[in-house]
């Protein structure tokens, strides 16, 4: 039976908690230039052209909204993570290791980030670190993590099957220079300021404990969590910690503005990102792919009303690329809240109105650490939304597979698939809306397609199999929040299990639901159109293809999938929320299923089970999707044969 590694599994233990009684509506205040200028109501705010933005600690993206009769069981857990409440017990065990969750799609609450910005002790610690050595390294220099040490197997009985064995120690894949060792020491000092360095980490070494802390630090700052000290990581380490906190605050505000306005247009379709308070908020890891067009992008700020049919930025006949409306709205919201600089946020007096005391006990002021909480809901004057926005928009999606290389992969000295550089023309997903006789490209994001993946054959040996992304016409019929994942046939059994004592148990964190599930926190189902029936209706087939988030977010720009189309987690949540907000739909709540898969490993029987496939929003009608062939190179016959591997399962 699956019981989630976080206490919220896809198995029979997942029960909807009784919905809490509706809370009293939070007072709404109008905010301008960082000051409250008066109260308002939802009706008055709409009449006056104001946008209500939720600043409360209970905010989550729209796809996690719930109704009294269809609650979302994972919602309280996600709110805990957003507010840094990493409780004791097994349900939060992995969360206590991960520490930070923005890269997984869970934005920190604004109040948490304001408290971080007000943490003078932590900032002073970073200021004291002598890290000039990080600038002395070559821009191309990358300090790698240590790797598990392997030695020849001394046991004649098993040496033929396992020629090399692990010693339990780690060694660097190459010798570090004196300059690199000093850089590691400086990096470790910054980790110590964030309480991310284990006390047993070895000074000047990229050992396991140091790299674990570096992974968390990289996710904290929305970098590629490679565990390597590369140029982006060094630049962040050298930066001002107050500035990093301020950018994180603006990113968190951006997700709330996206939720409040229903915008998706982030400049990715045009290939031009706008700044928010003079800053590009995303690291290169999360920026869109370069446009393939050679045309010169328009200069200056994008028009707030959205693109006109003949505006610069057209990408094809009757197709217009939307400018960065998300950044424009976030910039305006930040200015209205007084979030214009780290110092401005620290000096802000914007706070929630104090409740009237109902008793002498309630009148006592609770102890407070850091700034007072923000007003839970504010009314802001933001740029008007495009005229083509509405409750039901004529949407379609297009997935361009880009360069598709069919060449059979080579194996390295350990018998595993040898790494090769990503193709120059990566896959992309573009969402369009039909407007009159033309179309507007709302967003264009990097994604993945299928490729050569490791499978376990029926005889227990391993091989590489090409898993293709299905091309042609399809539909998006439903959105699944907090989905569960079913491993495909041939998935190596060992990858689905964890060892606890002498027993093997299901690796439930990858099954879901949860932020480390293979689908992330949201999945959009693909149904392939495979002809028509006698009535002219499309015949649909579910090939288990999904557009979804992923805990392995580095794969979005450089990896490949088993056929699905991965997105960065915050973008997958934006897309899902946009579809639900701008497409008529039916909220079904938890969608039941009866999934059982029995595994055998080392003489033990393990069952993967799931009662629910996720929290379902049915899109009515479905959104059409086209998956393009892309530029295919190589022999198509090559992908029909397996590549044998010598590694043991």
Coordinates of C-alpha atoms in Angstrom, one line a residue:
X1 CA 0.0 0.0 0.0
X2 CA 1.3 3.4 -0.9
X3 CA 1.5 5.8 2.0
X4 CA 3.2 9.0 0.8
X5 CA 6.7 9.7 1.9
X6 CA 5.3 13.0 3.0
X7 CA 2.2 11.6 4.6
X8 CA 0.1 12.4 1.6
X9 CA 0.4 9.4 -0.7
X10 CA -1.4 8.4 -3.8
X11 CA -2.7 5.3 -2.0
X12 CA -5.5 4.3 0.1
X13 CA -4.4 6.5 2.9
X14 CA -5.4 9.6 1.0
X15 CA -8.6 11.0 2.5
X16 CA -10.0 14.4 2.1
X17 CA -9.9 16.3 5.4
X18 CA -13.2 17.9 6.4
X19 CA -13.4 21.4 5.0
X20 CA -13.0 24.1 7.6
X21 CA -15.9 26.5 8.2
X22 CA -15.6 29.5 5.9
X23 CA -13.5 32.3 7.5
X24 CA -14.8 35.8 7.7
X25 CA -13.8 37.8 4.7
X26 CA -10.5 39.6 5.2
X27 CA -10.7 43.4 5.2
X28 CA -9.6 44.9 1.9
X29 CA -7.5 48.0 1.8
X30 CA -6.4 50.2 -1.1
X31 CA -2.7 50.6 -1.2
X32 CA -0.7 53.2 -3.1
X33 CA 3.0 54.0 -2.9
X34 CA 3.4 51.7 0.1
X35 CA 0.6 53.3 2.2
X36 CA -3.0 52.4 3.0
X37 CA -5.3 55.0 1.5
X38 CA -8.6 53.5 2.5
X39 CA -10.9 50.5 2.7
X40 CA -12.9 49.0 -0.2
X41 CA -15.0 46.0 -1.1
X42 CA -14.8 43.6 -4.0
X43 CA -17.7 45.2 -5.8
X44 CA -16.2 48.7 -5.3
X45 CA -12.8 47.6 -6.4
X46 CA -14.1 46.1 -9.6
X47 CA -16.1 49.3 -10.3
X48 CA -13.0 51.4 -9.7
X49 CA -10.7 49.3 -11.9
X50 CA -8.7 48.0 -9.0
X51 CA -7.2 44.4 -8.8
X52 CA -7.5 42.4 -5.6
X53 CA -4.2 40.7 -4.7
X54 CA -3.9 38.1 -2.0
X55 CA -0.9 38.8 0.2
X56 CA -1.9 36.4 3.0
X57 CA 0.1 33.4 4.3
X58 CA -2.7 31.1 3.1
X59 CA -2.2 31.9 -0.6
X60 CA -1.6 29.1 -3.1
X61 CA -1.8 29.1 -6.9
X62 CA -5.4 28.9 -8.3
X63 CA -5.1 25.3 -9.3
X64 CA -5.0 24.4 -5.6
X65 CA -8.3 26.2 -4.9
X66 CA -11.1 24.2 -3.4
X67 CA -14.8 24.1 -2.9
X68 CA -16.6 23.1 0.3
X69 CA -17.8 19.9 -1.3
X70 CA -14.4 19.2 -3.0
X71 CA -11.5 20.0 -0.7
X72 CA -7.9 19.6 -1.7
X73 CA -6.2 17.2 0.9
X74 CA -2.7 18.5 0.2
X75 CA -3.5 22.2 0.5
X76 CA -2.7 22.5 4.3
X77 CA 0.6 20.7 3.8
X78 CA 1.6 23.1 0.9
X79 CA 0.7 26.1 3.0
X80 CA 2.9 24.8 5.7
X81 CA 5.8 24.5 3.3
X82 CA 5.2 28.0 1.9
X83 CA 5.5 29.4 5.5
X84 CA 8.5 27.4 6.5
X85 CA 6.5 25.2 9.0
X86 CA 8.5 22.0 8.7
X87 CA 6.8 20.0 11.4
X88 CA 8.2 16.9 13.1
X89 CA 7.2 13.4 12.0
X90 CA 7.6 11.4 8.8
X91 CA 5.2 13.4 6.8
X92 CA 7.7 16.3 6.7
X93 CA 10.9 14.3 6.7
X94 CA 11.8 15.0 3.0
X95 CA 10.7 18.6 3.4
X96 CA 13.1 19.0 6.3
X97 CA 15.9 17.9 4.0
X98 CA 14.9 20.1 1.1
X99 CA 14.3 23.2 3.2
X100 CA 13.2 25.4 0.3
X101 CA 10.5 24.8 -2.3
X102 CA 10.3 27.6 -4.8
X103 CA 12.0 25.6 -7.5
X104 CA 9.3 22.9 -6.9
X105 CA 6.6 25.5 -7.5
X106 CA 5.8 26.4 -3.9
X107 CA 6.5 30.1 -3.5
X108 CA 7.5 31.2 0.0
X109 CA 5.0 33.5 1.7
X110 CA 5.7 37.2 1.5
X111 CA 5.9 37.5 5.2
X112 CA 8.5 34.7 5.4
X113 CA 10.6 36.6 2.8
X114 CA 10.2 39.9 4.6
X115 CA 11.5 38.3 7.8
X116 CA 14.5 36.9 5.9
X117 CA 15.2 40.4 4.5
X118 CA 15.1 41.8 8.1
X119 CA 17.5 39.2 9.4
X120 CA 20.5 41.4 10.1
X121 CA 22.6 38.7 11.7
X122 CA 22.5 36.5 8.6
X123 CA 23.3 39.4 6.3
X124 CA 26.3 40.4 8.5
X125 CA 27.6 36.9 8.3
X126 CA 27.6 37.0 4.5
X127 CA 29.2 40.4 4.6
X128 CA 32.1 39.0 6.6
X129 CA 32.9 36.1 4.2
X130 CA 36.2 36.7 2.4
X131 CA 35.1 35.5 -1.1
X132 CA 37.1 37.6 -3.5
X133 CA 38.7 34.3 -4.7
X134 CA 35.4 33.5 -6.4
X135 CA 36.1 36.3 -8.9
X136 CA 39.6 35.1 -9.5
X137 CA 38.5 31.9 -11.2
X138 CA 38.0 31.7 -14.9
X139 CA 34.4 32.2 -16.1
X140 CA 34.5 28.7 -17.6
X141 CA 35.9 27.1 -14.4
X142 CA 33.5 24.6 -12.8
X143 CA 34.4 22.9 -9.5
X144 CA 32.7 19.5 -9.5
X145 CA 31.3 17.5 -6.6
X146 CA 33.2 14.5 -5.3
X147 CA 32.1 11.1 -6.6
X148 CA 31.7 7.7 -4.8
X149 CA 35.0 6.0 -4.7
X150 CA 35.2 2.6 -6.5
X151 CA 37.8 -0.1 -6.1
X152 CA 38.3 -3.5 -7.7
X153 CA 36.1 -6.2 -6.2
X154 CA 38.4 -8.5 -4.1
X155 CA 35.7 -11.3 -3.9
X156 CA 36.3 -13.9 -6.6
X157 CA 32.8 -15.2 -6.2
X158 CA 31.2 -11.9 -7.3
X159 CA 33.9 -10.2 -9.3
X160 CA 32.5 -11.3 -12.7
X161 CA 29.1 -9.7 -11.9
X162 CA 30.4 -6.7 -9.9
X163 CA 34.0 -5.9 -11.0
X164 CA 34.0 -2.6 -9.0
X165 CA 32.6 -2.0 -5.5
X166 CA 32.0 1.2 -3.5
X167 CA 34.1 2.0 -0.5
X168 CA 31.6 4.4 1.2
X169 CA 34.0 7.3 0.7
X170 CA 34.0 10.0 -2.0
X171 CA 36.9 11.4 -4.1
X172 CA 37.1 14.3 -6.4
X173 CA 37.0 13.4 -10.1
X174 CA 40.1 15.6 -10.5
X175 CA 42.6 17.4 -8.3
X176 CA 41.5 20.8 -7.2
X177 CA 44.0 23.7 -7.5
X178 CA 44.9 25.8 -4.5
X179 CA 42.6 28.6 -5.9
X180 CA 39.7 26.2 -6.3
X181 CA 40.2 24.9 -2.7
X182 CA 40.0 28.5 -1.4
X183 CA 36.8 29.0 -3.5
X184 CA 35.3 25.9 -1.9
X185 CA 36.1 27.3 1.6
X186 CA 34.5 30.6 0.7
X187 CA 31.4 28.8 -0.6
X188 CA 31.2 26.7 2.6
X189 CA 31.3 29.9 4.7
X190 CA 28.3 31.3 2.8
X191 CA 26.5 28.0 3.4
X192 CA 27.3 28.3 7.1
X193 CA 25.6 31.7 7.2
X194 CA 22.4 30.0 5.8
X195 CA 22.7 27.1 8.3
X196 CA 23.2 24.8 5.3
X197 CA 26.6 23.4 6.1
X198 CA 26.7 20.1 8.1
X199 CA 29.0 20.3 11.0
X200 CA 30.9 17.2 9.7
X201 CA 31.6 18.7 6.3
X202 CA 35.3 18.7 5.4
X203 CA 36.8 22.2 5.0
X204 CA 37.9 22.8 1.4
X205 CA 36.3 19.6 0.0
X206 CA 33.3 19.1 -2.2
X207 CA 32.2 16.1 -0.1
X208 CA 28.7 14.7 0.2
X209 CA 27.7 16.9 3.1
X210 CA 29.0 20.1 1.5
X211 CA 27.2 19.3 -1.8
X212 CA 23.9 18.6 0.0
X213 CA 24.0 22.1 1.4
X214 CA 25.0 23.5 -2.0
X215 CA 22.0 21.9 -3.6
X216 CA 19.7 23.6 -1.2
X217 CA 21.5 27.0 -1.6
X218 CA 21.1 26.7 -5.4
X219 CA 17.4 25.9 -5.1
X220 CA 17.0 28.8 -2.6
X221 CA 18.2 31.2 -5.3
X222 CA 16.5 29.5 -8.2
X223 CA 19.8 28.3 -9.8
X224 CA 20.5 25.0 -11.5
X225 CA 20.9 22.6 -8.6
X226 CA 23.9 20.8 -10.1
X227 CA 26.0 20.7 -7.0
X228 CA 28.8 22.3 -8.9
X229 CA 30.4 25.7 -8.3
X230 CA 29.8 27.2 -11.7
X231 CA 29.7 30.9 -12.8
X232 CA 26.1 31.5 -11.9
X233 CA 26.6 30.0 -8.5
X234 CA 29.8 32.0 -7.9
X235 CA 28.0 35.2 -9.0
X236 CA 25.2 34.6 -6.5
X237 CA 27.7 33.8 -3.7
X238 CA 29.4 37.1 -4.4
X239 CA 26.1 39.0 -4.5
X240 CA 24.4 40.9 -1.7
X241 CA 22.2 38.6 0.4
X242 CA 19.7 41.5 0.9
X243 CA 19.4 41.8 -2.9
X244 CA 18.9 38.1 -3.2
X245 CA 16.1 38.2 -0.7
X246 CA 14.5 41.2 -2.4
X247 CA 14.5 39.4 -5.8
X248 CA 12.9 36.4 -4.1
X249 CA 10.2 38.7 -2.7
X250 CA 9.5 40.1 -6.2
X251 CA 9.3 36.6 -7.6
X252 CA 6.8 35.6 -4.9
X253 CA 4.8 38.7 -5.6
X254 CA 4.9 38.0 -9.3
X255 CA 3.1 34.6 -8.8
X256 CA 0.4 36.3 -6.8
X257 CA 0.0 39.0 -9.5
X258 CA -0.3 36.3 -12.1
X259 CA -2.9 34.6 -10.0
X260 CA -4.9 37.9 -9.5
X261 CA -4.8 39.1 -13.0
X262 CA -5.0 35.9 -15.0
X263 CA -2.0 36.9 -17.1
X264 CA 0.3 34.4 -18.8
X265 CA 2.1 36.7 -21.2
X266 CA 5.6 36.8 -19.8
X267 CA 7.6 37.9 -22.8
X268 CA 8.8 34.4 -23.7
X269 CA 6.7 34.4 -26.9
X270 CA 8.5 37.5 -28.0
X271 CA 11.8 36.6 -26.6
X272 CA 12.1 39.9 -24.7
X273 CA 11.9 39.9 -20.9
X274 CA 11.1 43.1 -19.1
X275 CA 12.6 44.2 -15.7
X276 CA 10.8 44.5 -12.4
X277 CA 12.1 47.4 -10.3
X278 CA 15.2 47.5 -12.6
X279 CA 15.9 43.7 -12.2
X280 CA 15.5 40.6 -14.3
X281 CA 14.1 38.2 -11.8
X282 CA 15.0 34.9 -13.3
X283 CA 18.4 33.3 -13.5
X284 CA 19.5 31.9 -16.8
X285 CA 18.3 28.5 -15.8
X286 CA 14.7 29.7 -15.8
X287 CA 14.8 32.2 -18.7
X288 CA 13.1 31.2 -22.0
X289 CA 15.0 29.8 -24.8
X290 CA 16.5 32.2 -27.4
X291 CA 14.2 32.9 -30.3
X292 CA 15.2 31.3 -33.6
X293 CA 14.1 34.4 -35.6
X294 CA 16.7 36.9 -36.7
X295 CA 14.4 39.9 -36.6
X296 CA 15.2 42.7 -34.2
X297 CA 13.0 42.7 -31.2
X298 CA 11.1 45.9 -30.4
X299 CA 12.8 48.3 -27.9
X300 CA 11.3 50.0 -24.9
X301 CA 8.6 49.0 -22.5
X302 CA 5.8 46.8 -23.8
X303 CA 2.3 48.3 -24.1
X304 CA 0.2 47.4 -21.1
X305 CA -2.9 46.8 -23.2
X306 CA -1.3 43.9 -25.0
X307 CA -0.3 43.4 -28.6
X308 CA -2.2 44.9 -31.4
X309 CA -2.8 42.8 -34.5
X310 CA -0.1 44.5 -36.5
X311 CA 2.3 45.3 -33.6
X312 CA 6.0 44.5 -33.9
X313 CA 6.8 41.0 -32.7
X314 CA 4.8 39.1 -35.3
X315 CA 6.1 35.6 -35.6
X316 CA 4.2 34.5 -38.7
X317 CA 1.1 35.2 -40.8
X318 CA -1.6 36.6 -38.5
X319 CA 0.4 35.6 -35.4
X320 CA 1.5 38.2 -32.9
X321 CA 3.8 37.5 -30.0
X322 CA 2.6 39.0 -26.7
X323 CA 5.0 41.2 -24.8
X324 CA 5.9 40.8 -21.1
X325 CA 2.7 41.9 -19.4
X326 CA 3.5 39.8 -16.3
X327 CA 6.6 41.9 -15.6
X328 CA 4.7 45.2 -16.2
X329 CA 1.9 44.2 -13.8
X330 CA 4.4 43.0 -11.2
X331 CA 6.5 46.2 -11.5
X332 CA 3.4 48.3 -10.9
X333 CA 2.3 46.1 -8.0
X334 CA 5.7 46.3 -6.3
X335 CA 5.7 50.1 -6.7
X336 CA 2.2 50.3 -5.2
X337 CA 3.3 48.2 -2.2
X338 CA 6.4 50.2 -1.7
X339 CA 8.6 47.2 -2.7
X340 CA 11.1 49.3 -4.7
X341 CA 14.4 48.2 -3.1
X342 CA 15.7 46.1 -0.2
X343 CA 15.9 49.3 2.0
X344 CA 12.4 50.3 1.0
X345 CA 11.0 47.0 2.1
X346 CA 12.9 47.1 5.4
X347 CA 11.6 50.6 6.1
X348 CA 8.0 49.8 5.1
X349 CA 5.3 50.3 7.6
X350 CA 2.6 48.6 5.5
X351 CA 0.9 46.1 7.8
X352 CA -2.4 44.3 8.4
X353 CA -4.8 46.4 10.5
X354 CA -4.8 45.3 14.1
X355 CA -7.9 43.4 15.1
X356 CA -10.1 44.9 17.9
X357 CA -9.4 43.0 21.1
X358 CA -12.4 40.9 22.2
X359 CA -11.0 40.3 25.7
X360 CA -8.2 41.4 28.0
X361 CA -6.2 38.3 27.0
X362 CA -6.6 39.0 23.3
X363 CA -5.5 42.6 23.9
X364 CA -2.0 41.4 24.8
X365 CA 0.5 41.9 22.0
X366 CA 2.0 38.6 21.0
X367 CA 5.8 38.4 20.7
X368 CA 6.8 39.4 17.2
X369 CA 9.9 38.6 15.2
X370 CA 10.6 40.8 12.3
X371 CA 8.1 43.0 10.4
X372 CA 4.4 42.9 11.1
X373 CA 2.3 40.8 8.7
X374 CA 1.1 42.4 5.5
X375 CA -2.6 43.1 4.9
X376 CA -4.1 39.8 3.7
X377 CA -5.9 41.3 0.7
X378 CA -5.0 44.6 -1.1
X379 CA -6.6 46.5 -3.9
X380 CA -4.0 47.8 -6.4
X381 CA -4.3 49.8 -9.6
X382 CA -2.6 47.6 -12.2
X383 CA -2.3 47.9 -16.0
X384 CA -5.5 46.9 -17.8
X385 CA -5.6 43.3 -19.1
X386 CA -5.7 42.6 -22.8
X387 CA -9.1 42.9 -24.4
X388 CA -8.9 39.3 -25.6
X389 CA -8.9 37.9 -22.0
X390 CA -12.1 36.3 -20.9
X391 CA -13.7 33.5 -19.0
X392 CA -13.6 31.2 -22.0
X393 CA -10.8 31.9 -24.5
X394 CA -10.2 30.1 -27.8
X395 CA -6.9 28.5 -26.9
X396 CA -4.7 26.0 -28.7
X397 CA -1.2 24.7 -27.8
X398 CA 1.7 23.8 -30.1
X399 CA 4.7 21.6 -29.1
X400 CA 7.7 21.9 -31.4
X401 CA 10.0 18.9 -30.9
X402 CA 12.9 20.9 -32.3
X403 CA 16.0 18.9 -33.2
X404 CA 15.2 15.2 -32.9
X405 CA 18.4 13.0 -32.9
X406 CA 17.7 9.3 -33.5
X407 CA 21.4 8.2 -33.2
X408 CA 21.9 5.2 -30.9
X409 CA 23.7 6.4 -27.7
X410 CA 27.1 5.3 -26.7
X411 CA 28.0 3.8 -23.4
X412 CA 30.7 5.0 -21.0
X413 CA 33.3 3.0 -19.1
X414 CA 30.7 2.1 -16.4
X415 CA 28.3 0.7 -19.0
X416 CA 25.8 3.6 -18.6
X417 CA 24.5 6.0 -21.3
X418 CA 27.2 8.4 -22.2
X419 CA 26.4 12.1 -21.8
X420 CA 26.1 14.2 -24.9
X421 CA 25.5 17.9 -25.2
X422 CA 21.8 19.1 -25.6
X423 CA 20.7 19.8 -29.1
X424 CA 20.8 23.5 -30.1
X425 CA 17.2 23.7 -31.1
X426 CA 15.4 22.5 -27.9
X427 CA 11.7 21.5 -27.8
X428 CA 9.3 24.3 -26.9
X429 CA 5.6 24.6 -25.9
X430 CA 3.7 27.7 -27.1
X431 CA 0.1 28.6 -26.1
X432 CA -2.0 30.6 -28.5
X433 CA -5.3 32.4 -28.3
X434 CA -7.4 33.1 -31.4
X435 CA -8.3 36.8 -31.7
X436 CA -10.5 37.7 -34.7
X437 CA -8.8 36.4 -37.8
X438 CA -5.4 36.2 -36.1
X439 CA -3.7 34.6 -33.2
X440 CA -1.6 35.8 -30.2
X441 CA 1.2 33.7 -28.9
X442 CA 0.9 34.1 -25.1
X443 CA 4.0 32.2 -23.9
X444 CA 6.7 30.0 -25.4
X445 CA 8.5 27.8 -22.9
X446 CA 11.2 25.2 -23.0
X447 CA 10.0 21.6 -22.6
X448 CA 11.1 18.0 -23.1
X449 CA 10.4 15.2 -25.6
X450 CA 11.1 11.5 -25.4
X451 CA 14.5 9.9 -25.9
X452 CA 16.7 6.9 -25.0
X453 CA 15.7 5.7 -21.5
X454 CA 16.9 2.9 -19.3
X455 CA 14.6 -0.1 -19.0
X456 CA 14.7 -3.4 -17.3
X457 CA 14.0 -6.4 -19.6
X458 CA 11.9 -9.4 -18.5
X459 CA 15.1 -11.4 -17.9
X460 CA 16.3 -8.7 -15.4
X461 CA 19.0 -7.2 -17.7
X462 CA 19.2 -3.6 -18.5
X463 CA 18.9 -1.8 -21.9
X464 CA 18.3 1.5 -23.5
X465 CA 15.0 2.0 -25.3
X466 CA 13.9 4.9 -27.4
X467 CA 10.6 6.4 -26.0
X468 CA 9.2 8.8 -28.5
X469 CA 6.9 11.7 -28.0
X470 CA 3.8 11.1 -30.0
X471 CA 3.3 13.6 -32.8
X472 CA 0.1 14.9 -34.5
X473 CA -3.2 16.2 -33.1
X474 CA -4.2 15.7 -29.5
X475 CA -6.4 17.3 -26.8
X476 CA -6.0 18.5 -23.3
X477 CA -9.2 17.3 -21.7
X478 CA -8.3 17.8 -18.0
X479 CA -6.0 19.3 -15.5
X480 CA -4.9 17.2 -12.5
X481 CA -3.6 19.1 -9.4
X482 CA -1.4 17.0 -7.0
X483 CA -1.3 14.1 -9.5
X484 CA 0.0 10.6 -8.9
X485 CA 2.4 8.9 -11.4
X486 CA 2.3 5.4 -12.8
X487 CA 5.7 4.0 -13.8
X488 CA 5.8 2.8 -17.3
X489 CA 6.5 -0.9 -18.1
X490 CA 10.2 -1.6 -18.0
X491 CA 11.0 1.0 -15.4
X492 CA 13.9 -0.5 -13.4
X493 CA 12.4 -1.9 -10.3
X494 CA 15.2 -0.6 -8.0
X495 CA 14.3 3.0 -8.9
X496 CA 10.8 2.5 -7.5
X497 CA 11.9 1.2 -4.1
X498 CA 13.7 2.4 -1.0
X499 CA 15.3 0.2 1.7
X500 CA 14.2 0.6 5.3
X501 CA 16.1 -1.8 7.5
X502 CA 16.0 -5.2 5.9
X503 CA 12.8 -4.4 3.9
X504 CA 12.1 -2.8 0.5
X505 CA 9.2 -0.3 0.4
X506 CA 7.7 1.8 -2.4
X507 CA 9.4 5.0 -3.2
X508 CA 6.3 6.9 -2.7
X509 CA 7.7 10.4 -3.1
X510 CA 8.2 9.8 -6.8
X511 CA 4.7 8.2 -7.1
X512 CA 3.0 11.2 -5.4
X513 CA 1.1 13.2 -4.7
X514 CA 3.6 15.7 -3.6
X515 CA 6.2 18.3 -4.8
X516 CA 8.8 15.5 -5.5
X517 CA 6.4 13.3 -7.5
X518 CA 7.5 12.5 -11.1
X519 CA 4.7 14.8 -12.4
X520 CA 5.4 17.6 -9.9
X521 CA 2.4 19.3 -8.5
X522 CA 0.3 19.5 -11.7
X523 CA -0.3 17.5 -14.9
X524 CA -2.3 18.2 -18.0
X525 CA -3.5 15.0 -19.7
X526 CA -3.0 14.4 -23.4
X527 CA -5.5 12.4 -25.4
X528 CA -4.2 11.6 -28.9
X529 CA -6.6 11.9 -31.8
X530 CA -6.4 8.7 -33.9
X531 CA -9.1 9.1 -36.5
X532 CA -12.8 9.5 -36.3
X533 CA -15.7 7.1 -35.6
X534 CA -18.8 6.7 -37.8
X535 CA -20.4 9.7 -36.2
X536 CA -17.4 11.9 -37.1
X537 CA -16.3 12.2 -33.5
X538 CA -12.6 11.9 -32.8
X539 CA -11.3 8.6 -31.5
X540 CA -9.0 9.3 -28.6
X541 CA -6.2 7.3 -27.1
X542 CA -4.4 7.9 -23.8
X543 CA -0.7 7.1 -24.4
X544 CA 0.2 8.3 -20.8
X545 CA 1.6 11.5 -22.3
X546 CA 1.3 14.5 -20.0
X547 CA 2.5 18.1 -19.8
X548 CA 3.6 18.4 -16.3
X549 CA 6.0 19.8 -13.7
X550 CA 9.1 17.9 -12.5
X551 CA 11.3 17.7 -9.5
X552 CA 14.2 17.2 -11.9
X553 CA 13.8 20.8 -13.2
X554 CA 17.3 20.9 -14.7
X555 CA 16.1 18.4 -17.3
X556 CA 13.7 20.9 -18.8
X557 CA 16.5 22.7 -20.7
X558 CA 18.9 19.9 -21.2
X559 CA 17.3 16.5 -20.7
X560 CA 14.8 14.2 -22.2
X561 CA 11.7 12.3 -20.9
X562 CA 9.9 9.1 -21.5
X563 CA 7.6 10.9 -23.9
X564 CA 6.1 13.6 -21.7
X565 CA 6.5 17.3 -21.9
X566 CA 8.1 18.7 -18.7
X567 CA 7.9 22.3 -17.7
X568 CA 9.5 24.3 -15.0
X569 CA 7.2 23.8 -12.0
X570 CA 6.1 27.4 -11.5
X571 CA 5.3 27.6 -15.2
X572 CA 3.4 24.4 -15.2
X573 CA 1.3 25.8 -12.3
X574 CA 0.8 29.1 -14.2
X575 CA -0.4 27.2 -17.3
X576 CA -2.8 25.0 -15.4
X577 CA -4.2 27.9 -13.5
X578 CA -4.6 29.9 -16.7
X579 CA -6.5 27.0 -18.4
X580 CA -8.8 26.7 -15.4
X581 CA -9.3 30.5 -15.2
X582 CA -9.9 31.0 -19.0
X583 CA -11.6 27.9 -20.1
X584 CA -15.1 26.6 -19.0
X585 CA -14.6 23.6 -16.8
X586 CA -16.1 21.3 -14.3
X587 CA -14.4 20.9 -10.9
X588 CA -14.7 17.2 -10.1
X589 CA -12.3 17.1 -7.1
X590 CA -10.4 13.9 -6.3
X591 CA -10.6 11.6 -9.3
X592 CA -10.8 7.9 -8.1
X593 CA -8.8 5.1 -9.7
X594 CA -7.9 1.6 -8.8
X595 CA -4.2 1.2 -9.6
X596 CA -2.1 -1.8 -8.4
X597 CA 1.3 -2.8 -9.6
X598 CA 3.2 -5.7 -7.9
X599 CA 7.0 -5.7 -7.9
X600 CA 9.5 -8.4 -6.9
X601 CA 13.0 -7.5 -5.8
X602 CA 15.6 -9.6 -4.0
X603 CA 12.9 -12.1 -3.1
X604 CA 10.5 -9.5 -1.6
X605 CA 7.1 -8.6 -2.8
X606 CA 6.2 -4.9 -2.9
X607 CA 2.9 -3.4 -4.2
X608 CA 2.4 0.1 -5.7
X609 CA -1.2 1.1 -5.1
X610 CA -3.2 4.3 -5.7
X611 CA -6.8 5.2 -5.1
X612 CA -6.7 8.7 -6.7
X613 CA -5.1 10.1 -9.8
X614 CA -5.3 13.7 -8.7
X615 CA -7.7 16.6 -8.2
X616 CA -9.5 16.9 -11.5
X617 CA -10.6 19.9 -13.5
X618 CA -12.4 18.8 -16.7
X619 CA -12.0 21.4 -19.5
X620 CA -15.1 21.8 -21.6
X621 CA -14.4 21.6 -24.4
X622 CA -10.8 20.3 -24.3
X623 CA -7.9 22.5 -25.6
X624 CA -6.5 21.3 -29.0
X625 CA -2.8 20.5 -29.0
X626 CA -0.5 19.9 -32.0
X627 CA 2.8 18.2 -31.6
X628 CA 5.1 19.0 -34.5
X629 CA 7.6 16.5 -36.0
X630 CA 10.6 18.8 -35.6
X631 CA 13.8 18.4 -37.5
X632 CA 14.5 14.7 -37.4
X633 CA 18.0 13.4 -38.1
X634 CA 19.4 9.8 -38.0
X635 CA 18.1 6.4 -39.1
X636 CA 14.5 5.8 -38.0
X637 CA 15.3 2.0 -37.9
X638 CA 17.9 2.7 -35.2
X639 CA 15.3 3.5 -32.6
X640 CA 13.5 0.2 -33.1
X641 CA 16.3 -1.8 -31.5
X642 CA 17.4 -1.8 -27.9
X643 CA 20.9 -0.9 -26.8
X644 CA 22.1 -3.6 -24.3
X645 CA 23.7 -2.3 -21.1
X646 CA 26.2 -4.0 -18.8
X647 CA 25.1 -2.3 -15.6
X648 CA 23.2 -4.4 -13.0
X649 CA 19.7 -3.4 -11.8

